[in-house]
Coordinates of C-alpha atoms in Angstrom, one line a residue:
X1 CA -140.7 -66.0 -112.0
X2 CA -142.6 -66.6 -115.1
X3 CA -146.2 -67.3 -113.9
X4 CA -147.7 -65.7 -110.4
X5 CA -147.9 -69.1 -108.8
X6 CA -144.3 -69.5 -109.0
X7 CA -143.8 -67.1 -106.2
X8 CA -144.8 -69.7 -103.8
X9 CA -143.3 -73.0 -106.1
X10 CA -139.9 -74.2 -104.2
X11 CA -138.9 -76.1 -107.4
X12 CA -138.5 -72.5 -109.1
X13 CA -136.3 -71.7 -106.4
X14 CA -132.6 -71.2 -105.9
X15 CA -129.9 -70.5 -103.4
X16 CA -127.2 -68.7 -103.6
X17 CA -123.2 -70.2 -103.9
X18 CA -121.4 -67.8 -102.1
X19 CA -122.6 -64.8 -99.9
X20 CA -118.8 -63.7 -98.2
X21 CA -119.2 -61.0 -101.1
X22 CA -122.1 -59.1 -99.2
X23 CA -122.2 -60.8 -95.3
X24 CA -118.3 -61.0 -94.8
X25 CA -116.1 -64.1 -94.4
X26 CA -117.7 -65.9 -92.1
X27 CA -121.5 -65.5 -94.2
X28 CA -123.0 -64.2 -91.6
X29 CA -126.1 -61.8 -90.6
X30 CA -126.1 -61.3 -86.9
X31 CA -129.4 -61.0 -84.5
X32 CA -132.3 -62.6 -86.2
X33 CA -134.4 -65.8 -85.5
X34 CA -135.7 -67.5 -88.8
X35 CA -134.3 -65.0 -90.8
X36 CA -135.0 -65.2 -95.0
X37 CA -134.0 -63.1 -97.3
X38 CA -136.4 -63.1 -100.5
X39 CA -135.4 -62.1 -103.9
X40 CA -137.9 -63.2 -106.8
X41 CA -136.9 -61.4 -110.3
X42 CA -138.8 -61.6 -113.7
X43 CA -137.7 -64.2 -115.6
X44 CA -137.5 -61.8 -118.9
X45 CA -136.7 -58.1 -118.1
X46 CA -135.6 -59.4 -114.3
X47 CA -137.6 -56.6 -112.2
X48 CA -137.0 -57.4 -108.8
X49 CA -139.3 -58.0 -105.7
X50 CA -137.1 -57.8 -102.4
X51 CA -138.5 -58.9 -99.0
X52 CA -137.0 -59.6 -95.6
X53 CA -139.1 -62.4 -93.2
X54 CA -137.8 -63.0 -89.8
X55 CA -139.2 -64.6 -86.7
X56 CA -137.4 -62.9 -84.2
X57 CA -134.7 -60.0 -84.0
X58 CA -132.3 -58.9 -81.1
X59 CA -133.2 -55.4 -79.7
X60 CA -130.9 -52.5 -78.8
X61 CA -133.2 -51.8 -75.9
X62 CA -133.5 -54.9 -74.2
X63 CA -130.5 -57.0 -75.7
X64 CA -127.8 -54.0 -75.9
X65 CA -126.7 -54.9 -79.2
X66 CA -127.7 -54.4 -82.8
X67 CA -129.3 -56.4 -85.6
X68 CA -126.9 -56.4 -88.6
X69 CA -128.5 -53.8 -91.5
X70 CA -129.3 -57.0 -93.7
X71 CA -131.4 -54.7 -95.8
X72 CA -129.4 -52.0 -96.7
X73 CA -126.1 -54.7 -97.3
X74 CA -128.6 -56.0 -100.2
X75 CA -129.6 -52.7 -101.5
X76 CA -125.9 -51.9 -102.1
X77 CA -125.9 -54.7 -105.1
X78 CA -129.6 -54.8 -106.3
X79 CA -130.4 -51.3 -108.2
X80 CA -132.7 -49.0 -106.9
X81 CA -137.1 -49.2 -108.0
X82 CA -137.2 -52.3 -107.0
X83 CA -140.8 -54.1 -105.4
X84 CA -141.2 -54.6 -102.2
X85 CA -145.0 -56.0 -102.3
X86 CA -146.2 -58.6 -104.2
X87 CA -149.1 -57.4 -105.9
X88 CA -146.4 -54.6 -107.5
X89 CA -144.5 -57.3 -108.8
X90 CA -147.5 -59.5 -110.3
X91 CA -148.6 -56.4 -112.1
X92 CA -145.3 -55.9 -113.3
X93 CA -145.7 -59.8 -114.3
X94 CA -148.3 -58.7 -116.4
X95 CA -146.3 -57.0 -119.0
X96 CA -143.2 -59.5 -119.4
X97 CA -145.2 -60.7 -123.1
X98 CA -143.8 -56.8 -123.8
X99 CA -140.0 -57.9 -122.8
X100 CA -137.5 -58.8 -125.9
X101 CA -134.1 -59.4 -125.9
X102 CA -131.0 -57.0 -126.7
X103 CA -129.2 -56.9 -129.7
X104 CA -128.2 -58.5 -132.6
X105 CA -129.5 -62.5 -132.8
X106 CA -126.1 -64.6 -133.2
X107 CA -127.4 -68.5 -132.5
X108 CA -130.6 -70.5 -132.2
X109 CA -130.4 -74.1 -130.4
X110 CA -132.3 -75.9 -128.9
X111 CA -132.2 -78.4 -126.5
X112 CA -134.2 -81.8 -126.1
X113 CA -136.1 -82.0 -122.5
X114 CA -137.0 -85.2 -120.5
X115 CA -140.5 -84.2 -121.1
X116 CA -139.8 -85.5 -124.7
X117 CA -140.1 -81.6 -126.0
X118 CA -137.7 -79.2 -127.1
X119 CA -136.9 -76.0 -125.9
X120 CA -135.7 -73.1 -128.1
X121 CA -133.1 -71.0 -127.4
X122 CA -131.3 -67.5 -128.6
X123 CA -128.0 -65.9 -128.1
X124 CA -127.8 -62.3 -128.6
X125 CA -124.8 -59.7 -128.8
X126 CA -125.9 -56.5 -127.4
X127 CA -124.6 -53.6 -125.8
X128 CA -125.0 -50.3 -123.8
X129 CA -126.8 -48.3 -126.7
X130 CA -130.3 -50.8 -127.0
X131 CA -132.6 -49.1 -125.4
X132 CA -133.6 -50.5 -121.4
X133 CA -130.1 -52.6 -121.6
X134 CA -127.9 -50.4 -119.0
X135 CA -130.7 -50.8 -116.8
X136 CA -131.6 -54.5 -117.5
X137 CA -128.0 -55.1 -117.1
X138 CA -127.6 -53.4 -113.5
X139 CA -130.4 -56.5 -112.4
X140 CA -128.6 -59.0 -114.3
X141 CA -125.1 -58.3 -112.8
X142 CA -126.6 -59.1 -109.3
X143 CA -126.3 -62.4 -109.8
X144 CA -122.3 -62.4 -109.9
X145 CA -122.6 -61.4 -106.2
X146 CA -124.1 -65.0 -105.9
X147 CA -122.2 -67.0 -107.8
X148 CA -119.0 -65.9 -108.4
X149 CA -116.2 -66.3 -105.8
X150 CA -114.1 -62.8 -106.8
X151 CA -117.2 -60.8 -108.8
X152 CA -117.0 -57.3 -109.2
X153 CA -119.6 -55.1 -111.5
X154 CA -118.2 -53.5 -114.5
X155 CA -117.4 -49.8 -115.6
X156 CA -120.6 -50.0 -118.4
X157 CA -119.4 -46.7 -119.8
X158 CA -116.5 -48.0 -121.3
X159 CA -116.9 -49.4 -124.7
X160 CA -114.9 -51.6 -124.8
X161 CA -116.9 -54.3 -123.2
X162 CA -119.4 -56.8 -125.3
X163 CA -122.0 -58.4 -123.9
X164 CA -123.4 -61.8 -124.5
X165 CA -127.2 -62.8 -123.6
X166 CA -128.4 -66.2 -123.7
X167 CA -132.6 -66.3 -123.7
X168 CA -135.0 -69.2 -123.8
X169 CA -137.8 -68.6 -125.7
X170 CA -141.5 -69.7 -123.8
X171 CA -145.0 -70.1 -124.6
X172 CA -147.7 -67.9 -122.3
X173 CA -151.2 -67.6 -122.8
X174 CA -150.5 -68.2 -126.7
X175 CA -148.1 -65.8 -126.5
X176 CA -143.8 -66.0 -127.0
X177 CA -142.0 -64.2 -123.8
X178 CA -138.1 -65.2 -123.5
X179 CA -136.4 -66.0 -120.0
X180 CA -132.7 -65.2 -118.9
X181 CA -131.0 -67.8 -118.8
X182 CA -127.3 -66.6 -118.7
X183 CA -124.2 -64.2 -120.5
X184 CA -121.4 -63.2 -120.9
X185 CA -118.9 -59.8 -120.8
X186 CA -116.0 -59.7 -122.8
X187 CA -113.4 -56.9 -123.0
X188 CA -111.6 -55.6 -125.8
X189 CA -108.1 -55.1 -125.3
X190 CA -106.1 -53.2 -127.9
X191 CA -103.1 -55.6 -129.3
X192 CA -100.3 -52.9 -131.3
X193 CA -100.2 -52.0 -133.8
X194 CA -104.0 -52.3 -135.1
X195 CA -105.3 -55.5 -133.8
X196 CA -108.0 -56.5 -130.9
X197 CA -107.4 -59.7 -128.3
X198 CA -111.3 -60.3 -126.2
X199 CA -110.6 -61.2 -123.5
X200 CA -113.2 -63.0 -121.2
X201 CA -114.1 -61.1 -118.1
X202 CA -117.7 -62.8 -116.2
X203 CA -119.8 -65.9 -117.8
X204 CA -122.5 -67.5 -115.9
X205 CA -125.4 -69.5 -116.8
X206 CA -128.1 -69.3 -114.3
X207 CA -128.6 -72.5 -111.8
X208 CA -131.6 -73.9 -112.9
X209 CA -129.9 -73.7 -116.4
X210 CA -126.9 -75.2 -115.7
X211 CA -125.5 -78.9 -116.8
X212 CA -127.9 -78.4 -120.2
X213 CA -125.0 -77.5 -122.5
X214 CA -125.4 -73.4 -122.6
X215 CA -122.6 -72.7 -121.5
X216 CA -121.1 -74.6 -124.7
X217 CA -123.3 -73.0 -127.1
X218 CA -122.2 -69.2 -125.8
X219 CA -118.8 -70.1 -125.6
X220 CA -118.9 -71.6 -129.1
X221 CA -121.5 -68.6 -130.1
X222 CA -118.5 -66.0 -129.0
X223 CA -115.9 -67.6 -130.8
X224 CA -117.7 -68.0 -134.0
X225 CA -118.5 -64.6 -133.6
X226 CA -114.8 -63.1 -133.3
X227 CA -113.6 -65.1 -136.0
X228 CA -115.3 -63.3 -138.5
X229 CA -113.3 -60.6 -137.7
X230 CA -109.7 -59.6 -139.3
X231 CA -108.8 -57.4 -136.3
X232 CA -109.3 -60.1 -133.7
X233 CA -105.5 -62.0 -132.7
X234 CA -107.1 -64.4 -130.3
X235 CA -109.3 -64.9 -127.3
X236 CA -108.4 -65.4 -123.8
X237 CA -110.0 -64.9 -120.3
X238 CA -109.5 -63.3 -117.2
X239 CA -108.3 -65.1 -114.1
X240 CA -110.6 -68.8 -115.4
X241 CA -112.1 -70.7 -113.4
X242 CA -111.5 -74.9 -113.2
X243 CA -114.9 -75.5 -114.9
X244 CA -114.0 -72.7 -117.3
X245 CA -111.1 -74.3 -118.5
X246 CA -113.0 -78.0 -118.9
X247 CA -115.7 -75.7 -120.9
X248 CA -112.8 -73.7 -122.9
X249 CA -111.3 -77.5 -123.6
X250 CA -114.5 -78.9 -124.7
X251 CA -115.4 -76.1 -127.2
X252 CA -111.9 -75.3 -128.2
X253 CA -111.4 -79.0 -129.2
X254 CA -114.4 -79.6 -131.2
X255 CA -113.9 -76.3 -133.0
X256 CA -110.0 -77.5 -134.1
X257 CA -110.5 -81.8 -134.2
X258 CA -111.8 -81.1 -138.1
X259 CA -108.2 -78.8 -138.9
X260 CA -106.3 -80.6 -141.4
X261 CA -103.2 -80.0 -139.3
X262 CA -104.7 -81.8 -136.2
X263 CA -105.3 -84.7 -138.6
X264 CA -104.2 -88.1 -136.5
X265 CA -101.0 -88.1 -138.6
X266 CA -100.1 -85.1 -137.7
X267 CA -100.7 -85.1 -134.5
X268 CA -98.5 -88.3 -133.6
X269 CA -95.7 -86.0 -135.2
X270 CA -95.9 -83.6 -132.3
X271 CA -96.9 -80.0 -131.6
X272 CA -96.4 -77.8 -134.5
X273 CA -95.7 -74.0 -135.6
X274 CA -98.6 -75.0 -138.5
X275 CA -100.8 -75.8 -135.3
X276 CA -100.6 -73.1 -133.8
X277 CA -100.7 -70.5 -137.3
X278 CA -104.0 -72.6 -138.6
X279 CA -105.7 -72.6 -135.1
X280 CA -104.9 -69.1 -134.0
X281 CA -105.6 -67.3 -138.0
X282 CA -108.9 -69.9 -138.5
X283 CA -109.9 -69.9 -135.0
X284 CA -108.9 -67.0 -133.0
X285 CA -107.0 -69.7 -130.3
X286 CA -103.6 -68.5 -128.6
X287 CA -100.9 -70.8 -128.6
X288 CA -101.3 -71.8 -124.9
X289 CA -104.8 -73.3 -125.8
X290 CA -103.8 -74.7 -128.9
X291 CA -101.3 -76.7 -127.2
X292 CA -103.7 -78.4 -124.3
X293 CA -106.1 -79.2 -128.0
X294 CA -103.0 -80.8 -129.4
X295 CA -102.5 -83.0 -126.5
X296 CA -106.0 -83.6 -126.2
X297 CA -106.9 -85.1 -130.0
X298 CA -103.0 -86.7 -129.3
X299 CA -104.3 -88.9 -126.7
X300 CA -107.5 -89.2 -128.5
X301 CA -105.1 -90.5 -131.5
X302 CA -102.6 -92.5 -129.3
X303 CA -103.2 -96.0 -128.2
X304 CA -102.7 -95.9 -124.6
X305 CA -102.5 -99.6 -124.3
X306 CA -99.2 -99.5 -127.0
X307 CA -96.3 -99.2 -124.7
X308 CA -94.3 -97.0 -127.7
X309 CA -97.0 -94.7 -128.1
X310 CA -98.0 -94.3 -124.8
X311 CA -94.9 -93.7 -123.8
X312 CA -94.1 -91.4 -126.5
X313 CA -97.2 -88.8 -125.5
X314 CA -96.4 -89.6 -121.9
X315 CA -92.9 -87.7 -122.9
X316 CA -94.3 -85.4 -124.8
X317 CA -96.6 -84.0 -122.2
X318 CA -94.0 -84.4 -119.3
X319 CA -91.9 -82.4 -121.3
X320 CA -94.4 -79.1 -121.3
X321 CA -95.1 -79.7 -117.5
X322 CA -91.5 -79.6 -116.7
X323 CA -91.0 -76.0 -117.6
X324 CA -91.8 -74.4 -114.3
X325 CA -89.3 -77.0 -112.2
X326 CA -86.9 -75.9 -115.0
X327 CA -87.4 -72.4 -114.1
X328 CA -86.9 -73.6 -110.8
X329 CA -83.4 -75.2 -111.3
X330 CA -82.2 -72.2 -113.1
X331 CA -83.2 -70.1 -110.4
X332 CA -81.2 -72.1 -108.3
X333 CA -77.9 -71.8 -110.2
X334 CA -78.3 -68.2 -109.7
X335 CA -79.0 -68.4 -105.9
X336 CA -75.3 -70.8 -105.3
X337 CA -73.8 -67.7 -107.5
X338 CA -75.0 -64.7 -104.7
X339 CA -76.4 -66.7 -101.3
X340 CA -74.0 -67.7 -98.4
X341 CA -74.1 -71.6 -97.7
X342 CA -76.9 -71.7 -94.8
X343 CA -79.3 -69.5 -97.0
X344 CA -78.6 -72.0 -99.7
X345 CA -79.5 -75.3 -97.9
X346 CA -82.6 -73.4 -96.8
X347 CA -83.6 -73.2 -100.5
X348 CA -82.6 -76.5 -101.9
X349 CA -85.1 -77.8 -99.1
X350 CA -87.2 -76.4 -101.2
X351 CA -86.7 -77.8 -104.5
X352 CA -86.5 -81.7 -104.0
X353 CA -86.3 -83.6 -107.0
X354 CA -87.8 -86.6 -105.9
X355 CA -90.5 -84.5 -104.7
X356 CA -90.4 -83.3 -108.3
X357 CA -90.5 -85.9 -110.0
X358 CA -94.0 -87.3 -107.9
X359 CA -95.2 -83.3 -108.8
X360 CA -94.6 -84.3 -112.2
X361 CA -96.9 -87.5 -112.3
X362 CA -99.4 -86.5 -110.1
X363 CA -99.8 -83.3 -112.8
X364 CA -99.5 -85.9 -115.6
X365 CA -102.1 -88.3 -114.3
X366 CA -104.4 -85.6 -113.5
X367 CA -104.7 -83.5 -116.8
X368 CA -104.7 -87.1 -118.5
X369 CA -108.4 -87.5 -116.3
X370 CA -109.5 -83.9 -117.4
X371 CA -108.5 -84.9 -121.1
X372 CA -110.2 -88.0 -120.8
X373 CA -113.2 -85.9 -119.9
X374 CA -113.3 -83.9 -122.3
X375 CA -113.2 -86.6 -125.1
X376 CA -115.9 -88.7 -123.5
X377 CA -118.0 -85.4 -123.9
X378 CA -117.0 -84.8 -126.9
X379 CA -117.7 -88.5 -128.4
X380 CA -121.5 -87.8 -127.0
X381 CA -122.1 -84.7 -128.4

């Protein structure tokens, strides 16, 4: 909400992606007709104004059973002194042109609207020692509830943890006010005997943010930031997602396509120790990433429609999926060693090379349409 009228404007509007987090499984709030369940927060500082609406609702009196608590399941997530009337929360309203954001400024961008205007926007580093952040964060974190499948709030008093804000910057009454628009938490993890490795914990841009190219700029923001740093070994994430992996290819590539060792030369050479030192010293990339960048600018380089070449990176990328079936085998040898014959047969059901060898392609084929993916981006930005 960023002007009063948007309390009633559907466009301004969003629902959530996931509620099993709060309702259960099944999503489900038992014993109400025409039931809504209305949260509207701040666009800035996020102050939140929580209502329930329903048409009808089951009584214990009459109907022998119970209305689900819907109420107090929400007021286990959102922290307490929130509104509960309107004209609370438009007077709140009121004083958003007092709201700024957290922390240390990182990155300005902007990004060119439809409209045929562009829209400014900031990324900020902050954390639990700016003054109104703990409590900023506690609204902001409600959100993960929403839209991510396995969320789960943070221990804020461990220092460890850096924090990410991105804002968009607005024009009110002639006034500049700045609207959430997403972040990110990142944990340090100590790496013996005196280095750091961030590792990636929660990211989320906000829905009516989402397909403008923020989450790029944070991810590319938090990189740039950590590679300042001598302390920092690399940068990983916590249990990604599959559209945090086409984001962590699309940055990670553009950031390591300039490299002299991923020069197209090079590249049609293979996957190299100097690839991994340069991108992993320069870049703060582990070698697991820097390998799906290599094979990415490699089919960039390789001519697909040149049997030799194609075939050659077709190998080459076979030969990296193959590792877990490999695994697999060798596992085997050891159970013919130390099973008896009928437990054996039972367990070479289970590894099928043919089956394998279709496992293999389909892998193949499919990474080769995320690659292509990310190039295509890539060549647009």
């Amino acid at each position: 909400v960023r002007f009063p009228e948007d309390l009633e404007d559907d466009n301004t509007t969003f629902n959530p992606e996931y509620s099993h987090q709060v309702f259960g499984d099944d999503e489900v709030a038992f014993g109400y007709k025409g039931l809504k369940i209305l949260l509207y927060y701040i666009a800035g500082n996020l102050s939140t104004l929580f209502r329930i609406e329903y048409t009808s609702k089951v009584n214990e009196k009459f109907d022998c059973v119970e209305a689900d608590d819907v109420e107090s399941k929400i007021r286990e997530i959102i922290p307490p002194g929130f509104c509960t009337n309107t004209d609370d929360f438009v007077s709140l309203l009121e004083k958003e042109v007092n709201f700024k954001p957290f922390g240390m400024l990182l990155h300005t961008y902007s990004v060119h609207e439809e409209a045929g205007e562009d829209i400014m926007y900031q990324i900020y580093k902050a954390d639990m020692t700016c003054p109104g952040f703990r409590e900023y964060h506690e609204r902001l974190q409600t959100f993960l509830m929403w839209f991510i499948e396995t969320a789960s709030f943070i221990d804020v008093d461990d220092e460890r943890w850096n924090y990410f804000l991105v804002f968009e910057k607005y024009n009110k009454d002639g006034a500049t006010l700045f609207a959430t628009v997403g972040y990110m938490t990142v944990y340090n993890y100590y790496v013996y005997p005196d280095k750091t490795r961030p590792r990636v914990s929660q990211m989320l841009i906000l829905p009516p943010f989402q397909g403008e190219g923020h989450g790029a700029q944070l991810l590319e923001t938090v990189h740039r930031y950590y590679m300042s740093s001598p302390t920092v070994l690399d940068i990983t994430a916590e249990d990604p997602s599959e559209n945090y992996v086409k984001l962590r290819d699309f940055v990670l590539v553009k950031l390591c396509q300039d490299l002299i060792c991923f020069s197209p030369g090079k590249l049609m050479q293979g996957f190299s120790q100097e690839m991994v030192t340069e991108a992993q010293q320069k870049l703060k990339i582990n070698k697991q990433h820097t390998r799906r960048v290599y094979e990415i600018l490699r089919l960039r380089a390789t001519d697909m429609g040149d049997a030799e070449q194609s075939r050659s990176f077709r190998l080459d990328v076979k030969r990296r999926l193959i590792g877990p079936y490999k695994k697999k085998q060798r596992e085997l040898a050891k159970m013919r060693r130390c099973l008896r014959p009928e437990e054996l047969t039972n367990q070479l059901n289970q590894i099928d090379l043919n089956m394998q060898h279709e496992q293999l392609e389909e892998s193949f084929q499919q990474l080769v349409s995320d690659y292509r993916r990310v190039l295509e981006r890539l060549a647009q930005a």
